[in-house]
Coordinates of C-alpha atoms in Angstrom, one line a residue:
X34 CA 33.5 86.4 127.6
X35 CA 34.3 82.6 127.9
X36 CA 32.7 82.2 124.7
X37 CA 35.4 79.0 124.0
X38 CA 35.6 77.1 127.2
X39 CA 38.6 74.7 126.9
X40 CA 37.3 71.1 127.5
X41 CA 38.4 69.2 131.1
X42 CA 40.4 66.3 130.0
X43 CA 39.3 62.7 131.1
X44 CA 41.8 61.9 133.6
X45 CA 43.3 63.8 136.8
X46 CA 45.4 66.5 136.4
X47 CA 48.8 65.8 137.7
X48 CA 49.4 66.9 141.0
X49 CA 51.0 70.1 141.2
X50 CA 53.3 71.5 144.7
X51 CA 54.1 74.8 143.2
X52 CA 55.4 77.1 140.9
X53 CA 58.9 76.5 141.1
X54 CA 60.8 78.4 138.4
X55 CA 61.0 81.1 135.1
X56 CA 62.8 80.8 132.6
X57 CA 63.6 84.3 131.2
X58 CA 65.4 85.0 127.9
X59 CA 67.6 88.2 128.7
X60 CA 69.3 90.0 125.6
X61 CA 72.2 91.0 128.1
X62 CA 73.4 88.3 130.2
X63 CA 76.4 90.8 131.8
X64 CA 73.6 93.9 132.2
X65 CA 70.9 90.4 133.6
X66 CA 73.6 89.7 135.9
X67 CA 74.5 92.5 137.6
X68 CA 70.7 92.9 138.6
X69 CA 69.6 89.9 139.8
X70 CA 73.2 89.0 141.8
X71 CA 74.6 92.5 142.3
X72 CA 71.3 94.2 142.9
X73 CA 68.5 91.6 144.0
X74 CA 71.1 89.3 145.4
X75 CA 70.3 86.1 144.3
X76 CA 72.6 83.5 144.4
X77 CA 74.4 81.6 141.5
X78 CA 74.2 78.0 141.4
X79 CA 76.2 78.2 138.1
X80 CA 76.5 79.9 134.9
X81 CA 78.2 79.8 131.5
X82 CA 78.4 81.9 128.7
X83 CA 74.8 81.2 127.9
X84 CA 73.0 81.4 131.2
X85 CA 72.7 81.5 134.6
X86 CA 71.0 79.7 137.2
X87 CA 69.8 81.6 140.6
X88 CA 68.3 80.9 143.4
X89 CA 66.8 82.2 146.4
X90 CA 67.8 82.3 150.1
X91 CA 65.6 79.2 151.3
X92 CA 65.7 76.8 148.4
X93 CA 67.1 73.6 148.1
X94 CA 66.3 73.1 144.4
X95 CA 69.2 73.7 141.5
X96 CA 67.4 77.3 140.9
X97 CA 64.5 79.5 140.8
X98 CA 64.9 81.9 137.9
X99 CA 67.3 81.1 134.7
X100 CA 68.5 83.6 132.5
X101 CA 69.6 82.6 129.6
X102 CA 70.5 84.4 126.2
X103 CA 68.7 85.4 123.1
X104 CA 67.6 87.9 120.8
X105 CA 64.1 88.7 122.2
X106 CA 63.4 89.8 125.8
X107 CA 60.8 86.7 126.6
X108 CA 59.6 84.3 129.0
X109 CA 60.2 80.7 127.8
X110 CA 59.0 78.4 130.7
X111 CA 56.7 78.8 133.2
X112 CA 58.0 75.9 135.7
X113 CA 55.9 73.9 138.5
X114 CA 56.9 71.0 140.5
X115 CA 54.7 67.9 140.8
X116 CA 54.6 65.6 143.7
X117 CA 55.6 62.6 142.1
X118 CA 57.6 61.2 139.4
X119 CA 54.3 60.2 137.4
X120 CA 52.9 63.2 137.5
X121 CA 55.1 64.3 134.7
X122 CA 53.3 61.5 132.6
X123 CA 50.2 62.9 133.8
X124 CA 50.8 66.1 132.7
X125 CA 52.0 64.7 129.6
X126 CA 48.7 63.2 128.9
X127 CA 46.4 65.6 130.1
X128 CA 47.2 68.3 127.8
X129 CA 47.9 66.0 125.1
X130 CA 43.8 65.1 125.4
X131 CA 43.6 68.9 125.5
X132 CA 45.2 68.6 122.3
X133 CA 48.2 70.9 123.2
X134 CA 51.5 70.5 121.7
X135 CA 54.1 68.7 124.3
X136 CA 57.8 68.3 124.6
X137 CA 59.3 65.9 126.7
X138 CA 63.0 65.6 127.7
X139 CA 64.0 63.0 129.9
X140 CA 67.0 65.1 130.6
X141 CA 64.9 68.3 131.1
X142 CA 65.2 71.6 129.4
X143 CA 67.3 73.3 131.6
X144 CA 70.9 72.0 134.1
X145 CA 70.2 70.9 137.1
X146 CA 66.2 69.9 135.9
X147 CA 65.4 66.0 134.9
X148 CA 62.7 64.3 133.4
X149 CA 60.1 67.1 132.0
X150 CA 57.3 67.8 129.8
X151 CA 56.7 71.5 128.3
X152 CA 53.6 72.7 127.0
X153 CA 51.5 74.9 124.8
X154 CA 49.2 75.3 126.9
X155 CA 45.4 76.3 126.0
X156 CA 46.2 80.1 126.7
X157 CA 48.8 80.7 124.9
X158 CA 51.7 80.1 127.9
X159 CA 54.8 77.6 128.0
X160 CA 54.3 75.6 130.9
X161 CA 56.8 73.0 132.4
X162 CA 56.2 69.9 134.8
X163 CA 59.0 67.9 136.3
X164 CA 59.5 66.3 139.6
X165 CA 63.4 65.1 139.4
X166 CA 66.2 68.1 140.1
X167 CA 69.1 68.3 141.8
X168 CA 69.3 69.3 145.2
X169 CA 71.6 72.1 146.1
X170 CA 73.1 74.0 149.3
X171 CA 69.7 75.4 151.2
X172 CA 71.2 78.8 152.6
X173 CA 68.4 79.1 155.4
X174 CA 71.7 79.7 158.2
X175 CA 74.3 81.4 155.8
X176 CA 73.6 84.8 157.6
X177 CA 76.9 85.5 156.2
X178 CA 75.7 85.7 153.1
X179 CA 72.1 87.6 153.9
X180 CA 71.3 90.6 153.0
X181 CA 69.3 94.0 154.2
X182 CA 66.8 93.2 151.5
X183 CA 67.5 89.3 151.0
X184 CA 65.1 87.4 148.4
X185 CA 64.1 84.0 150.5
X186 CA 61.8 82.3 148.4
X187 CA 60.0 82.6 144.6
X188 CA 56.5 83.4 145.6
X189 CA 54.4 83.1 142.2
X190 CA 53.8 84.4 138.4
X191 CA 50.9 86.4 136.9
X192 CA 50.1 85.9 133.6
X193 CA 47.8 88.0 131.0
X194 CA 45.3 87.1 129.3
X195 CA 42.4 88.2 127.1
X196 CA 39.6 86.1 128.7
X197 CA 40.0 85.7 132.6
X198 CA 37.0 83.4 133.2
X199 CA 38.2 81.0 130.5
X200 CA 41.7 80.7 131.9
X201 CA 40.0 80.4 135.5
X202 CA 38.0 77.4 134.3
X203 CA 41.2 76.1 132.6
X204 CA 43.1 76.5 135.8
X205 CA 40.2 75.4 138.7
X206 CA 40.3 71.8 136.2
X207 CA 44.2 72.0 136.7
X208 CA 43.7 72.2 140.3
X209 CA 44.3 75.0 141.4
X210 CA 41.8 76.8 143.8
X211 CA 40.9 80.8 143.6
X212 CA 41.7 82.8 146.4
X213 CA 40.7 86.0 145.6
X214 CA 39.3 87.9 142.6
X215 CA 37.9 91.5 141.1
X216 CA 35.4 91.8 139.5
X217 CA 32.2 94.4 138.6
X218 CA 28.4 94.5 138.7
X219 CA 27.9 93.6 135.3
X220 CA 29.7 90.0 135.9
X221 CA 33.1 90.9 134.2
X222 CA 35.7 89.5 135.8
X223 CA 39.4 91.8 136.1
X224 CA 42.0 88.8 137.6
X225 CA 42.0 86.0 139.5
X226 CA 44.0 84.9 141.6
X227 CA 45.1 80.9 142.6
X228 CA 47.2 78.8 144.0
X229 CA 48.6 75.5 144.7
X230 CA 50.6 76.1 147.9
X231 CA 48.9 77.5 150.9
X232 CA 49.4 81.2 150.0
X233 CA 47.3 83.4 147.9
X234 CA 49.1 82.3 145.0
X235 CA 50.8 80.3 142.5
X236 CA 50.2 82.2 139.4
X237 CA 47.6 85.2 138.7
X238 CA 45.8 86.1 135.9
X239 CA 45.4 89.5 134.9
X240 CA 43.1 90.6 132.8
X241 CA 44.3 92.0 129.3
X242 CA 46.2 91.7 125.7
X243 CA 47.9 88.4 125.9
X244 CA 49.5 85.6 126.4
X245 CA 51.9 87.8 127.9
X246 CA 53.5 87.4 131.5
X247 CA 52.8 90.5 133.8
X248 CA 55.7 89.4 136.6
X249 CA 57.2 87.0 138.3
X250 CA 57.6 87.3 142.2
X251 CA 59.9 86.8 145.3
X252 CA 59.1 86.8 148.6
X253 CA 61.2 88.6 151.3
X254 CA 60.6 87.6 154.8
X255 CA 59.5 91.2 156.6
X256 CA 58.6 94.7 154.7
X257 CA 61.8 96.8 156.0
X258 CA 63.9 94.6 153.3
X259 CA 61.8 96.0 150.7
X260 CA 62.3 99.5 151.7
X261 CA 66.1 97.9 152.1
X262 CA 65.9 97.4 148.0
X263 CA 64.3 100.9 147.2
X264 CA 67.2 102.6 149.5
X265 CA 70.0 100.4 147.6
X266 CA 68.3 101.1 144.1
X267 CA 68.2 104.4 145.0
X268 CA 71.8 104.6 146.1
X269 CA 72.9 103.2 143.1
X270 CA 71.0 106.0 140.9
X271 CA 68.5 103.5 139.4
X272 CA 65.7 104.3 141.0
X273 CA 64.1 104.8 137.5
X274 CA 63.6 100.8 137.4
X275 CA 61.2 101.2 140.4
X276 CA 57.6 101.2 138.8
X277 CA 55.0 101.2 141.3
X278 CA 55.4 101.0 145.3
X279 CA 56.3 100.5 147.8
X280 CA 52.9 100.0 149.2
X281 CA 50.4 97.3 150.3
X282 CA 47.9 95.6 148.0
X283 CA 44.1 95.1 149.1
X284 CA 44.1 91.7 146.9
X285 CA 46.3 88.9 149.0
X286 CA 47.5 92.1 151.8
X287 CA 51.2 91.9 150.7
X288 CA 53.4 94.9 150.8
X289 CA 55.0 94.8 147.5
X290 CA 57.5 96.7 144.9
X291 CA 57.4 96.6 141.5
X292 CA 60.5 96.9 139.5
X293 CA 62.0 96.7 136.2
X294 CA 64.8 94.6 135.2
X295 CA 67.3 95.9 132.0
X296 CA 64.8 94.3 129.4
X297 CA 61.6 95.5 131.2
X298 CA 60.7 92.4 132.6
X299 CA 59.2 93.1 135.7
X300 CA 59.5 91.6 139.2
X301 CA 57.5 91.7 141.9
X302 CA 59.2 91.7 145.9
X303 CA 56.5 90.4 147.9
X304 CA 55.8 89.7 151.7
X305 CA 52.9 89.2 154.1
X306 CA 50.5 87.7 152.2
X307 CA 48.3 84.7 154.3
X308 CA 47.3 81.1 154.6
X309 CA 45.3 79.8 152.6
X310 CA 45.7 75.6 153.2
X311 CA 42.0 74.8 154.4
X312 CA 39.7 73.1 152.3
X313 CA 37.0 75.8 152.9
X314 CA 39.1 78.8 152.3
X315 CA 36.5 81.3 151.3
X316 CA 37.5 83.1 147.8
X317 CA 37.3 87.4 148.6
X318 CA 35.9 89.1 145.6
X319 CA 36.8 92.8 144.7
X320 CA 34.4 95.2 143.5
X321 CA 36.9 96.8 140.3
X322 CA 35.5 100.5 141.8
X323 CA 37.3 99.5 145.0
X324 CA 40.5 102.0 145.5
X325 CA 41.9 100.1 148.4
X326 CA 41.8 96.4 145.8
X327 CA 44.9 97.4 144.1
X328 CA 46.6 99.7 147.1
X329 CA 45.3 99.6 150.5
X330 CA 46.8 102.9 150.8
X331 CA 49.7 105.3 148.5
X332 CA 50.0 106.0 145.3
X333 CA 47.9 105.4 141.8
X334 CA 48.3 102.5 139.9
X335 CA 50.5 103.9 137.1
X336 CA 49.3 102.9 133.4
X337 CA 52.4 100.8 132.5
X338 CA 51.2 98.3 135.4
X339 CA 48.0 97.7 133.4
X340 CA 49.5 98.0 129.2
X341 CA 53.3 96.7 129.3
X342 CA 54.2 93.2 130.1
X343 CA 56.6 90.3 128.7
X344 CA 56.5 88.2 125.3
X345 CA 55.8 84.4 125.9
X346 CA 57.7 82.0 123.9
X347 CA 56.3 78.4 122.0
X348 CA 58.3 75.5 122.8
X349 CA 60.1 76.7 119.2
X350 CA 61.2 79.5 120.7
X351 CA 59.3 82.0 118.7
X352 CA 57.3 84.7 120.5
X353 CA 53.3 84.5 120.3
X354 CA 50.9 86.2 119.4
X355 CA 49.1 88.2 121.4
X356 CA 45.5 88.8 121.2
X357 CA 43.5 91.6 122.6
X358 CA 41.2 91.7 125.4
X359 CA 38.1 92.9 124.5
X360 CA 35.7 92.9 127.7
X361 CA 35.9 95.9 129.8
X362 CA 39.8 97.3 130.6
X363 CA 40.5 97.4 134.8
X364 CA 42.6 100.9 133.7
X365 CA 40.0 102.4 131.4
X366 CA 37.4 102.1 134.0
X367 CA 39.1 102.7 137.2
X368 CA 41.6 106.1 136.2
X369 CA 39.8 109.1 135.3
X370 CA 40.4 111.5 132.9
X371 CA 43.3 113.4 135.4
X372 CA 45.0 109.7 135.5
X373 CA 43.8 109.2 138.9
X374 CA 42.0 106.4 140.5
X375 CA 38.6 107.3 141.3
X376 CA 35.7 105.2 142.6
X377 CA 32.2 104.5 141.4
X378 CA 30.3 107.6 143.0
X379 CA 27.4 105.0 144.0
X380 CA 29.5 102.6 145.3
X381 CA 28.4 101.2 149.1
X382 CA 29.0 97.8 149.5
X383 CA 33.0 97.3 148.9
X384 CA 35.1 94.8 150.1
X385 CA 36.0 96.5 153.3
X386 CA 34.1 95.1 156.6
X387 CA 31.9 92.9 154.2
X388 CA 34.0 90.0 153.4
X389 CA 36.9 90.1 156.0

């Protein structure tokens, strides 16, 4: 595809750490609470009638993940910190030479956040930039407080998107770097995944009808507190929420869960993915015929991975469109008729033993 690259701006990109935080638009903040605190157990920095500001075990920012209020299940800001107070005039003027729409607030969009700049960005997606936040109480040694299946850190986002190579582009001039990919012998490319810190990822795109956001993840520190969250989900007789996994992924070799929070947005837990901080980090590409890309071993991907996924808002507030992909579908090529993975019968030269 890539028929309409988006053009690189003049200047530097603004120098981005990490993602940092979501904002999610729930349209039940009791049902949203009782999830991510009583279930998840992330912890409250505060709340009010309209929202409520979590965060995970390890951080020492005012929070990861906001929910706050409103009529339409979405996601309204996808949040990354930048190393330095002027790299929130950089961003500023990068996409403004991009000729995206911008918001700035020196007092930031959300508590706790300061000087910021939100954006339209080129795909669709409402990104935020700030360097200024309040610090709060890290929680690293409040083993009081941990739990079997404790959340310690936000680990990325993945995003959808009609055209994966255009966003890549977009992305690569952004700064970040790809660590892995899928991808098939005809040259269409499936995801992509980059980062900005040294693990596999930042943010992900995923190939498909978009701008939509596909999940947001947290990283636990080993697997068993994963299995820890599918034993207390099941306990609680909600195992229904749990999509896809337990398992481990081929792409970035986490063991992950997928789950589904009370308006369908789904989160990702996440460990035991690797470093990825040289310069020369080599970039693994996926053949899409590859079974073990997606799950080095278990179950199917189910369809609802690859078709459902969350509304994105403009800086309005209003959800957008969402345009369809139309280069080949990951699902519609890789689950057969029986609505099982299969693999390319001529198929030799996979990932496995070639590229690791």
């Amino acid at each position: 595809m890539n028929a309409n690259p988006i053009p690189k701006p003049s200047i530097n990109p603004p120098d981005i750490v990490r993602c940092a935080y979501m904002e999610l638009v729930v349209t039940d903040l009791a049902k949203s609470r009782e999830f991510y605190v009583d279930v998840l157990g992330l912890h409250v920095t505060e709340e009010d009638e309209n929202a409520i500001y979590l965060r995970s075990l390890e951080e020492f920012i005012h929070h990861n993940l906001v929910l706050r209020k409103g009529p339409v299940a979405a996601v309204a800001s996808f949040a990354y910190r930048v190393r330095t107070p002027e790299d929130v005039d950089v961003a500023e003027a990068y996409y403004k030479e991009m000729g995206c729409r911008t918001e700035r607030r020196a007092n930031g969009f959300t508590k706790g956040v300061g000087d910021s700049v939100r954006v339209e960005d080129p795909l669709g997606f409402p990104y935020e930039f700030f360097y200024h936040v309040d610090h709060v109480e890290r929680l690293t040694q409040r083993y009081d407080l941990y739990s079997a299946g404790e959340l310690v850190r936000l680990d990325h986002f993945n995003q959808v998107t009609p055209d994966v190579p255009r966003g890549r582009a977009y992305l690569e001039n952004l700064g970040f770097r790809v660590s892995e990919d899928i991808k098939d012998s005809d040259g269409v490319t499936y995801a992509a995944w980059m980062h900005r810190k040294d693990t596999v990822h930042d943010t992900a795109l995923t190939g498909g009808d978009g701008p939509r956001m596909h999940h947001v993840a947290f990283a636990t520190h080993e697997k068993h507190n994963i299995i820890q969250i599918c034993d207390k989900m099941g306990a609680l007789r909600i195992s229904d929420r749990i999509e896809r996994g337990p398992g481990r992924h081929g792409v970035s070799n986490a063991f992950y869960l997928y789950i589904l929070d009370p308006d369908d947005h789904r989160i990702e837990i996440y460990t035991q993915d690797y470093y990825t901080g040289d310069p020369d980090n080599p970039t693994i590409t996926w053949d899409v015929h590859d079974n073990q890309r997606r799950d080095w071993w278990g179950n199917p991907v189910v369809p609802s991975w690859y078709t459902e996924a969350s509304l994105v808002l403009d800086l309005d507030g209003n959800p957008q469109e969402v345009i369809a992909r139309t280069d080949s579908s990951e699902m519609e090529v890789t689950i057969g008729a029986d609505g099982f993975s299969y693999t390319r019968g001529d198929a030799t030269d996979f990932k496995v033993g070639s590229q690791l």
